[in-house]
Coordinates of C-alpha atoms in Angstrom, one line a residue:
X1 CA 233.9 172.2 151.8
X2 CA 231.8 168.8 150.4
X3 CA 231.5 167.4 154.0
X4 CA 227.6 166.6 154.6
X5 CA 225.5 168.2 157.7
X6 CA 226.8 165.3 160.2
X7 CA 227.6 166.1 164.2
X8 CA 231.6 166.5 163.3
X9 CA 231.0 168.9 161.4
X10 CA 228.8 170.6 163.7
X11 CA 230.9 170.5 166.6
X12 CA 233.7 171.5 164.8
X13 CA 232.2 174.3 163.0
X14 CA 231.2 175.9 167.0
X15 CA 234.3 174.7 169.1
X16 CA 234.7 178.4 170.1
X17 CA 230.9 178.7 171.0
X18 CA 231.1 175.6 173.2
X19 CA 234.4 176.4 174.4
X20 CA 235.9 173.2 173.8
X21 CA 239.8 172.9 174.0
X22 CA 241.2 170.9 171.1
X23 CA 241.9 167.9 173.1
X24 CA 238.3 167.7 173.8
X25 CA 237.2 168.7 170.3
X26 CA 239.6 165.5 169.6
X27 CA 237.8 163.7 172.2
X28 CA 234.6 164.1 170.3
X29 CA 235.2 164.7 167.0
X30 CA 238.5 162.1 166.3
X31 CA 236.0 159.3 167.8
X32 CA 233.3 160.3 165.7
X33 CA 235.8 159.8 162.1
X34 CA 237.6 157.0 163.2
X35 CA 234.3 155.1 164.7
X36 CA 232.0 156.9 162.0
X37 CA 229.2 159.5 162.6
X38 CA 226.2 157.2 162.6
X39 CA 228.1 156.0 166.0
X40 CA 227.2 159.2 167.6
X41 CA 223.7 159.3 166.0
X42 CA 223.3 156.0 167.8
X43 CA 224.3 156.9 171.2
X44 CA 222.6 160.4 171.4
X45 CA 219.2 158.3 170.0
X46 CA 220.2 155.5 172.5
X47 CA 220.1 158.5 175.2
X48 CA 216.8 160.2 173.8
X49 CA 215.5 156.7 173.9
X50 CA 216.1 156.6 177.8
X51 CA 214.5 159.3 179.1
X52 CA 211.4 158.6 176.7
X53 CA 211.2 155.5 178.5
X54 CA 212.8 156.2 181.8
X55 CA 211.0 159.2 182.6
X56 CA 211.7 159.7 186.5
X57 CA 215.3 159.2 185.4
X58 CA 215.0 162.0 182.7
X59 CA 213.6 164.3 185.2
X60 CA 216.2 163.9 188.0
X61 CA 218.5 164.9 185.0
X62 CA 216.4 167.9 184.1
X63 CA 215.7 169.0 187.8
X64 CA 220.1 168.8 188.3
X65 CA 220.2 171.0 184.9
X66 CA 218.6 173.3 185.7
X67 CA 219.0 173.6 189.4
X68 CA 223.0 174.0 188.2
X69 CA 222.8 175.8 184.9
X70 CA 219.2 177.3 185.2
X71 CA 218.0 177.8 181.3
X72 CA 220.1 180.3 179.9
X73 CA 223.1 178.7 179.2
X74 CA 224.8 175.1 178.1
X75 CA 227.2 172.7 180.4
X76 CA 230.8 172.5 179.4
X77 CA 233.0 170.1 180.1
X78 CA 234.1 172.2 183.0
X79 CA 230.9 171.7 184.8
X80 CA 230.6 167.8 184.8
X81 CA 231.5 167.3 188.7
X82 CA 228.7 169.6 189.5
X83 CA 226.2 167.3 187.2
X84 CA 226.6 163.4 188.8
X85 CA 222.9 162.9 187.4
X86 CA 223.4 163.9 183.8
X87 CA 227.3 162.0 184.0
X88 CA 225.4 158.6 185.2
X89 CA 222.4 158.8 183.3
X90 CA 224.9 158.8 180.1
X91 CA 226.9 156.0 181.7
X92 CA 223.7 153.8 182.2
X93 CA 222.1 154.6 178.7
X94 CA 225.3 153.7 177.2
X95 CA 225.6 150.0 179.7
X96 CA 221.7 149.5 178.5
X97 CA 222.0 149.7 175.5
X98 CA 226.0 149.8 174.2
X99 CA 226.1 151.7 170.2
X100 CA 228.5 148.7 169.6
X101 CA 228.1 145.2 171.2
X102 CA 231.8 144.2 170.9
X103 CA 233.3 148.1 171.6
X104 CA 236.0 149.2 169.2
X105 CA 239.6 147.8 168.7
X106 CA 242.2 148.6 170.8
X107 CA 246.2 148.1 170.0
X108 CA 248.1 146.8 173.4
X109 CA 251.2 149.4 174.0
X110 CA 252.9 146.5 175.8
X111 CA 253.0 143.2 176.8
X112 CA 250.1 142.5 179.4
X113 CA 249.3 139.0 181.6
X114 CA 245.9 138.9 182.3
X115 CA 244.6 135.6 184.3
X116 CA 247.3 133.8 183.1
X117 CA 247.1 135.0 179.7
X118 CA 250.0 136.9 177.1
X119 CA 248.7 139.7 175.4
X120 CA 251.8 141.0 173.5
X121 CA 252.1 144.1 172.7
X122 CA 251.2 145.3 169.1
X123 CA 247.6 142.9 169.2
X124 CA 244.7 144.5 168.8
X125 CA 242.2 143.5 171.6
X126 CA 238.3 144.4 171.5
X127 CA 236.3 144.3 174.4
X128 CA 232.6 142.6 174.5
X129 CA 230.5 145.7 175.8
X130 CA 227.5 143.8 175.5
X131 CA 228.4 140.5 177.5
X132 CA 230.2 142.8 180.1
X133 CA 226.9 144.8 180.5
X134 CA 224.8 142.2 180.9
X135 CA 226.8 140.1 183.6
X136 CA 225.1 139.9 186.6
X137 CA 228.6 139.6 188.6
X138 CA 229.2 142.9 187.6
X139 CA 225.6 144.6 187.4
X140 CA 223.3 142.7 190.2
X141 CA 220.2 143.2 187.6
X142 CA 221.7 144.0 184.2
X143 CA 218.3 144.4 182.3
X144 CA 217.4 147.1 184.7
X145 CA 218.4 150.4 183.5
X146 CA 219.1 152.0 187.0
X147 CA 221.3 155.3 186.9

Protein backbone atom coordinates (compact mmCIF):
# COMPACT_ATOMS: atom_id res chain seq x y z
CA UNK A 1 0.00 0.00 0.00
CA UNK A 2 3.21 2.85 0.09
CA UNK A 3 4.48 1.67 -3.40
CA UNK A 4 4.72 4.87 -5.70
CA UNK A 5 2.83 5.19 -9.32
CA UNK A 6 5.84 3.21 -11.19
CA UNK A 7 5.02 0.63 -14.34
CA UNK A 8 5.14 -2.52 -11.67
CA UNK A 9 2.75 -1.43 -10.09
CA UNK A 10 0.75 -0.62 -12.98
CA UNK A 11 1.05 -3.84 -14.62
CA UNK A 12 0.37 -5.57 -11.69
CA UNK A 13 -2.54 -3.71 -10.55
CA UNK A 14 -4.27 -4.86 -14.48
CA UNK A 15 -2.76 -8.42 -15.03
CA UNK A 16 -6.39 -9.57 -15.47
CA UNK A 17 -7.19 -6.60 -17.99
CA UNK A 18 -4.17 -7.51 -20.09
CA UNK A 19 -4.62 -11.04 -19.64
CA UNK A 20 -1.15 -11.79 -18.60
CA UNK A 21 -0.48 -15.28 -17.09
CA UNK A 22 1.74 -15.04 -14.00
CA UNK A 23 4.83 -16.26 -15.69
CA UNK A 24 4.51 -13.36 -17.97
CA UNK A 25 3.53 -10.90 -15.29
CA UNK A 26 6.98 -12.38 -13.81
CA UNK A 27 8.50 -11.80 -17.09
CA UNK A 28 7.73 -8.12 -16.75
CA UNK A 29 7.34 -7.28 -13.53
CA UNK A 30 10.32 -9.62 -11.57
CA UNK A 31 12.70 -7.76 -14.25
CA UNK A 32 11.46 -4.55 -13.56
CA UNK A 33 12.30 -5.07 -9.21
CA UNK A 34 15.32 -6.88 -9.68
CA UNK A 35 16.78 -4.40 -12.57
CA UNK A 36 14.74 -1.36 -11.06
CA UNK A 37 11.85 0.61 -12.63
CA UNK A 38 13.74 3.49 -14.16
CA UNK A 39 15.12 0.32 -16.45
CA UNK A 40 11.75 0.10 -18.07
CA UNK A 41 11.26 3.90 -18.14
CA UNK A 42 14.44 3.78 -20.16
CA UNK A 43 13.64 1.32 -22.74
CA UNK A 44 9.94 2.36 -23.38
CA UNK A 45 11.65 6.19 -23.78
CA UNK A 46 14.44 4.47 -25.83
CA UNK A 47 11.46 3.06 -28.01
CA UNK A 48 9.40 6.44 -28.18
CA UNK A 49 12.72 7.95 -29.06
CA UNK A 50 12.77 5.59 -32.28
CA UNK A 51 9.91 6.20 -33.97
CA UNK A 52 10.22 10.02 -33.23
CA UNK A 53 13.28 9.76 -35.18
CA UNK A 54 12.68 6.77 -37.34
CA UNK A 55 9.48 7.67 -38.63
CA UNK A 56 8.96 5.24 -41.74
CA UNK A 57 9.93 2.60 -39.20
CA UNK A 58 7.22 3.81 -36.72
CA UNK A 59 4.66 3.74 -39.42
CA UNK A 60 5.33 0.18 -40.84
CA UNK A 61 4.72 -0.65 -37.01
CA UNK A 62 1.44 1.34 -36.95
CA UNK A 63 0.19 0.18 -40.41
CA UNK A 64 0.96 -3.85 -38.96
CA UNK A 65 -1.14 -2.64 -35.69
CA UNK A 66 -3.68 -1.88 -37.00
CA UNK A 67 -3.94 -3.89 -40.02
CA UNK A 68 -3.86 -6.94 -37.22
CA UNK A 69 -5.57 -5.43 -34.26
CA UNK A 70 -7.54 -2.51 -35.96
CA UNK A 71 -8.15 0.25 -32.98
CA UNK A 72 -10.28 -1.27 -30.64
CA UNK A 73 -8.35 -3.49 -28.78
CA UNK A 74 -4.51 -4.05 -27.33
CA UNK A 75 -1.91 -7.03 -28.46
CA UNK A 76 -1.20 -9.75 -25.93
CA UNK A 77 1.38 -11.75 -25.83
CA UNK A 78 -0.66 -14.27 -27.75
CA UNK A 79 -0.58 -12.19 -30.78
CA UNK A 80 3.28 -11.54 -31.18
CA UNK A 81 3.84 -14.06 -34.36
CA UNK A 82 1.14 -12.14 -36.08
CA UNK A 83 3.22 -8.68 -35.30
CA UNK A 84 7.07 -9.31 -36.86
CA UNK A 85 7.19 -5.37 -37.32
CA UNK A 86 6.26 -4.31 -33.82
CA UNK A 87 8.65 -7.63 -32.43
CA UNK A 88 11.80 -6.17 -34.58
CA UNK A 89 11.21 -2.69 -34.22
CA UNK A 90 11.58 -3.46 -30.25
CA UNK A 91 14.62 -5.68 -30.94
CA UNK A 92 16.44 -2.85 -32.96
CA UNK A 93 15.46 0.05 -30.53
CA UNK A 94 16.80 -2.00 -27.84
CA UNK A 95 20.46 -2.98 -30.22
CA UNK A 96 20.44 1.07 -30.90
CA UNK A 97 20.40 2.11 -28.14
CA UNK A 98 20.81 -0.82 -25.12
CA UNK A 99 19.07 0.62 -21.37
CA UNK A 100 22.27 -0.89 -20.02
CA UNK A 101 25.72 -0.91 -21.87
CA UNK A 102 27.14 -3.93 -20.05
CA UNK A 103 23.47 -5.94 -19.68
CA UNK A 104 22.70 -7.44 -16.30
CA UNK A 105 24.58 -10.25 -14.31
CA UNK A 106 24.06 -13.54 -15.00
CA UNK A 107 25.00 -16.77 -12.51
CA UNK A 108 26.47 -19.87 -14.80
CA UNK A 109 24.24 -23.04 -13.74
CA UNK A 110 27.34 -25.09 -14.77
CA UNK A 111 30.54 -25.29 -15.87
CA UNK A 112 30.83 -23.86 -19.51
CA UNK A 113 34.22 -23.81 -22.15
CA UNK A 114 33.89 -21.05 -24.27
CA UNK A 115 36.97 -20.52 -26.88
CA UNK A 116 39.10 -22.21 -24.71
CA UNK A 117 37.91 -20.61 -21.75
CA UNK A 118 36.52 -22.19 -17.93
CA UNK A 119 33.56 -20.51 -16.80
CA UNK A 120 32.68 -22.54 -13.59
CA UNK A 121 29.71 -22.72 -12.58
CA UNK A 122 28.41 -20.44 -9.72
CA UNK A 123 30.40 -17.08 -11.51
CA UNK A 124 28.49 -14.46 -12.41
CA UNK A 125 29.07 -13.45 -16.05
CA UNK A 126 27.72 -10.00 -17.65
CA UNK A 127 27.56 -9.53 -21.08
CA UNK A 128 28.79 -6.16 -23.02
CA UNK A 129 25.38 -5.20 -24.80
CA UNK A 130 26.95 -2.23 -26.05
CA UNK A 131 30.23 -3.54 -27.68
CA UNK A 132 28.12 -6.58 -29.04
CA UNK A 133 25.70 -3.99 -30.73
CA UNK A 134 28.05 -2.09 -32.25
CA UNK A 135 30.33 -4.90 -33.91
CA UNK A 136 30.31 -4.72 -37.27
CA UNK A 137 30.99 -8.64 -37.56
CA UNK A 138 27.74 -9.02 -36.14
CA UNK A 139 25.67 -5.97 -37.46
CA UNK A 140 27.16 -5.00 -41.19
CA UNK A 141 26.33 -1.17 -40.12
CA UNK A 142 25.84 -0.98 -36.38
CA UNK A 143 25.04 2.86 -36.18
CA UNK A 144 22.23 2.30 -38.52
CA UNK A 145 19.08 1.62 -36.84
CA UNK A 146 17.48 -0.77 -39.44
CA UNK A 147 14.55 -2.96 -38.18
Amino acid sequence: GTARPSFARFILEHQKQYQLEDKQLGYIAGGMFAAGSDTTASAITIMMMAATIYTDAQTHVQEELDDVMGRTQLPTFADQEMLPQVTVFMLESLRWRPVTLGGFAHRATKDIIWNNYLIPAGATVIGNHWAIANDPKVFPEPHKFNP
